[in-house]
C-alpha cells in the first residue's frame, strides 16, 4: 500500500511542482542574458515582467551581431510584448530586424473560437490555442507540440 501511495506521489503530484506555469513568474521582475561568441560579448537578451490589472506583461529586447572575419554573419535587433491573462497568452506583438530583413509577428487569442489569429512576416493564419510562443524564458516550449515563432509567426 505504501508503494502505491509513493508511486502516486512520484508520478502524478511531484512533477507538477517541477513544471511551473506562466503565473509562477509573477514575482520575477527581469531576466537578463548576455550573448557570447568565442568568449566575447556580442549582444544581450532582456525580459522585463510587469503585473498590471490582472495581466502579466513581458517585454523583450534582443540585440546581437555575430561576425566572422569581421563580416556580419548573423544579426538580430528586436522588440516584443507578450500579454498573459490568467496564465494564458492573449496578445503578442514583435518587430525584429534579422540580417537586415524586417520581420514581425502580431498574434491575438480568439477566446470564442479557441485559436490564435497570427499575422506574421512568414505566416498568416490560425494556430490552436494550446500552442506556445517559443521564447527563451518560457519553459513550456519544452512540453508543447505546437510552437509559434516569436520573430515571424511561423
mmCIF file of C-alpha atoms in Angstrom:
data_model
loop_
_atom_site.group_PDB
_atom_site.id
_atom_site.type_symbol
_atom_site.label_atom_id
_atom_site.label_comp_id
_atom_site.label_asym_id
_atom_site.label_seq_id
_atom_site.Cartn_x
_atom_site.Cartn_y
_atom_site.Cartn_z
ATOM 1 C CA UNK A 1 0.000 0.000 0.000
ATOM 2 C CA UNK A 2 2.821 2.411 0.857
ATOM 3 C CA UNK A 3 4.407 1.682 -2.509
ATOM 4 C CA UNK A 4 1.187 2.658 -4.294
ATOM 5 C CA UNK A 5 0.973 5.947 -2.407
ATOM 6 C CA UNK A 6 4.636 6.673 -3.120
ATOM 7 C CA UNK A 7 4.119 5.804 -6.796
ATOM 8 C CA UNK A 8 1.079 8.105 -6.988
ATOM 9 C CA UNK A 9 3.023 10.957 -5.412
ATOM 10 C CA UNK A 10 6.136 10.434 -7.517
ATOM 11 C CA UNK A 11 4.474 10.241 -10.912
ATOM 12 C CA UNK A 12 1.395 12.423 -10.585
ATOM 13 C CA UNK A 13 1.840 15.018 -7.884
ATOM 14 C CA UNK A 14 5.592 15.704 -7.645
ATOM 15 C CA UNK A 15 6.127 16.516 -11.363
ATOM 16 C CA UNK A 16 3.520 19.292 -11.198
ATOM 17 C CA UNK A 17 5.864 21.181 -8.846
ATOM 18 C CA UNK A 18 8.767 20.784 -11.250
ATOM 19 C CA UNK A 19 6.982 22.457 -14.153
ATOM 20 C CA UNK A 20 5.561 25.799 -13.015
ATOM 21 C CA UNK A 21 3.141 27.732 -15.178
ATOM 22 C CA UNK A 22 3.447 31.269 -16.520
ATOM 23 C CA UNK A 23 1.781 32.621 -13.361
ATOM 24 C CA UNK A 24 4.769 31.412 -11.347
ATOM 25 C CA UNK A 25 6.774 34.209 -12.971
ATOM 26 C CA UNK A 26 4.610 36.844 -11.228
ATOM 27 C CA UNK A 27 7.352 37.777 -8.763
ATOM 28 C CA UNK A 28 10.172 37.915 -11.304
ATOM 29 C CA UNK A 29 10.980 41.445 -12.419
ATOM 30 C CA UNK A 30 13.525 40.683 -15.140
ATOM 31 C CA UNK A 31 15.729 38.109 -16.820
ATOM 32 C CA UNK A 32 18.844 39.459 -18.489
ATOM 33 C CA UNK A 33 21.270 37.401 -20.545
ATOM 34 C CA UNK A 34 24.447 38.376 -22.327
ATOM 35 C CA UNK A 35 25.180 36.662 -25.645
ATOM 36 C CA UNK A 36 28.757 35.470 -26.160
ATOM 37 C CA UNK A 37 30.683 34.086 -29.115
ATOM 38 C CA UNK A 38 34.227 32.764 -28.658
ATOM 39 C CA UNK A 39 34.370 34.322 -25.198
ATOM 40 C CA UNK A 40 33.405 37.804 -26.397
ATOM 41 C CA UNK A 41 30.142 39.547 -25.620
ATOM 42 C CA UNK A 42 28.269 40.165 -28.878
ATOM 43 C CA UNK A 43 24.892 41.230 -27.511
ATOM 44 C CA UNK A 44 22.135 40.752 -24.955
ATOM 45 C CA UNK A 45 18.591 39.496 -24.385
ATOM 46 C CA UNK A 46 16.396 41.179 -21.725
ATOM 47 C CA UNK A 47 12.938 40.280 -20.449
ATOM 48 C CA UNK A 48 11.022 42.683 -18.188
ATOM 49 C CA UNK A 49 7.977 41.292 -16.318
ATOM 50 C CA UNK A 50 5.151 43.587 -15.174
ATOM 51 C CA UNK A 51 1.847 42.745 -13.484
ATOM 52 C CA UNK A 52 -0.857 45.234 -14.366
ATOM 53 C CA UNK A 53 -4.634 44.984 -13.812
ATOM 54 C CA UNK A 54 -4.634 41.165 -13.775
ATOM 55 C CA UNK A 55 -2.314 40.856 -16.780
ATOM 56 C CA UNK A 56 1.269 39.645 -16.906
ATOM 57 C CA UNK A 57 3.125 41.733 -19.487
ATOM 58 C CA UNK A 58 6.519 40.544 -20.703
ATOM 59 C CA UNK A 59 8.628 42.996 -22.704
ATOM 60 C CA UNK A 60 11.669 41.715 -24.540
ATOM 61 C CA UNK A 61 14.631 43.414 -26.144
ATOM 62 C CA UNK A 62 17.211 41.382 -28.061
ATOM 63 C CA UNK A 63 20.321 42.557 -29.825
ATOM 64 C CA UNK A 64 23.398 40.738 -31.064
ATOM 65 C CA UNK A 65 25.734 40.607 -34.029
ATOM 66 C CA UNK A 66 27.900 37.570 -34.808
ATOM 67 C CA UNK A 67 30.872 38.299 -37.055
ATOM 68 C CA UNK A 68 33.240 36.005 -38.903
ATOM 69 C CA UNK A 69 36.474 37.585 -40.127
ATOM 70 C CA UNK A 70 34.946 40.997 -39.439
ATOM 71 C CA UNK A 71 31.859 40.369 -41.600
ATOM 72 C CA UNK A 72 28.354 40.271 -40.078
ATOM 73 C CA UNK A 73 27.357 36.599 -40.212
ATOM 74 C CA UNK A 74 24.133 36.828 -38.198
ATOM 75 C CA UNK A 75 22.368 39.746 -36.537
ATOM 76 C CA UNK A 76 19.187 40.306 -34.533
ATOM 77 C CA UNK A 77 17.668 43.535 -33.239
ATOM 78 C CA UNK A 78 14.172 43.019 -31.883
ATOM 79 C CA UNK A 79 11.480 44.188 -29.504
ATOM 80 C CA UNK A 80 8.352 42.346 -28.382
ATOM 81 C CA UNK A 81 5.485 42.452 -25.896
ATOM 82 C CA UNK A 82 3.646 39.381 -24.591
ATOM 83 C CA UNK A 83 0.376 39.781 -22.669
ATOM 84 C CA UNK A 84 -0.993 36.977 -20.472
ATOM 85 C CA UNK A 85 -4.330 36.809 -18.664
ATOM 86 C CA UNK A 86 -4.781 34.075 -16.047
ATOM 87 C CA UNK A 87 -1.639 32.402 -17.353
ATOM 88 C CA UNK A 88 -2.839 32.301 -20.975
ATOM 89 C CA UNK A 89 -1.182 34.233 -23.809
ATOM 90 C CA UNK A 90 -3.819 36.616 -25.167
ATOM 91 C CA UNK A 91 -1.740 39.003 -27.275
ATOM 92 C CA UNK A 92 1.744 39.238 -28.755
ATOM 93 C CA UNK A 93 3.495 41.834 -30.916
ATOM 94 C CA UNK A 94 7.062 41.837 -32.192
ATOM 95 C CA UNK A 95 9.249 43.761 -34.605
ATOM 96 C CA UNK A 96 12.667 42.388 -35.494
ATOM 97 C CA UNK A 97 15.429 43.128 -37.937
ATOM 98 C CA UNK A 98 17.186 39.843 -38.665
ATOM 99 C CA UNK A 99 20.128 40.049 -41.081
ATOM 100 C CA UNK A 100 18.822 43.385 -42.432
ATOM 101 C CA UNK A 101 15.329 41.916 -43.087
ATOM 102 C CA UNK A 102 12.244 43.276 -41.330
ATOM 103 C CA UNK A 103 10.236 40.586 -39.558
ATOM 104 C CA UNK A 104 7.135 40.831 -37.401
ATOM 105 C CA UNK A 105 4.559 38.801 -35.552
ATOM 106 C CA UNK A 106 1.172 40.058 -34.368
ATOM 107 C CA UNK A 107 -0.886 37.450 -32.570
ATOM 108 C CA UNK A 108 -4.194 37.643 -30.737
ATOM 109 C CA UNK A 109 -6.243 34.988 -28.964
ATOM 110 C CA UNK A 110 -9.816 34.433 -30.123
ATOM 111 C CA UNK A 111 -11.261 33.039 -26.896
ATOM 112 C CA UNK A 112 -14.568 32.142 -28.536
ATOM 113 C CA UNK A 113 -13.010 30.011 -31.308
ATOM 114 C CA UNK A 114 -10.060 28.939 -29.112
ATOM 115 C CA UNK A 115 -7.450 29.808 -31.725
ATOM 116 C CA UNK A 116 -4.709 32.348 -32.219
ATOM 117 C CA UNK A 117 -5.002 34.666 -35.213
ATOM 118 C CA UNK A 118 -1.483 35.299 -36.489
ATOM 119 C CA UNK A 119 -0.252 37.990 -38.869
ATOM 120 C CA UNK A 120 3.452 37.424 -39.250
ATOM 121 C CA UNK A 121 6.139 38.071 -41.799
ATOM 122 C CA UNK A 122 6.399 34.316 -42.546
ATOM 123 C CA UNK A 123 2.902 33.121 -41.660
ATOM 124 C CA UNK A 124 -0.633 34.477 -41.744
ATOM 125 C CA UNK A 125 -3.377 32.263 -40.406
ATOM 126 C CA UNK A 126 -4.533 30.450 -37.283
ATOM 127 C CA UNK A 127 -2.920 28.251 -34.656
ATOM 128 C CA UNK A 128 -4.539 26.203 -31.889
ATOM 129 C CA UNK A 129 -4.885 27.926 -28.529
ATOM 130 C CA UNK A 130 -2.688 25.276 -26.895
ATOM 131 C CA UNK A 131 0.286 26.486 -28.977
ATOM 132 C CA UNK A 132 3.152 28.105 -27.082
ATOM 133 C CA UNK A 133 5.180 31.116 -28.108
ATOM 134 C CA UNK A 134 8.790 29.950 -28.444
ATOM 135 C CA UNK A 135 10.557 32.427 -26.173
ATOM 136 C CA UNK A 136 13.628 31.594 -24.090
ATOM 137 C CA UNK A 137 12.117 32.389 -20.695
ATOM 138 C CA UNK A 138 9.050 30.133 -21.013
ATOM 139 C CA UNK A 139 9.784 26.527 -20.029
ATOM 140 C CA UNK A 140 6.505 25.397 -21.640
ATOM 141 C CA UNK A 141 8.244 25.300 -25.032
ATOM 142 C CA UNK A 142 9.780 22.015 -23.859
ATOM 143 C CA UNK A 143 6.358 20.445 -23.391
ATOM 144 C CA UNK A 144 4.358 21.868 -26.282
ATOM 145 C CA UNK A 145 3.576 20.068 -29.516
ATOM 146 C CA UNK A 146 2.953 23.375 -31.336
ATOM 147 C CA UNK A 147 5.434 26.250 -31.033
ATOM 148 C CA UNK A 148 4.911 29.642 -32.689
ATOM 149 C CA UNK A 149 7.984 31.569 -33.839
ATOM 150 C CA UNK A 150 8.219 34.802 -31.833
ATOM 151 C CA UNK A 151 10.030 36.510 -34.715
ATOM 152 C CA UNK A 152 7.916 35.651 -37.773
ATOM 153 C CA UNK A 153 4.772 33.833 -36.616
ATOM 154 C CA UNK A 154 5.565 30.595 -38.445
#
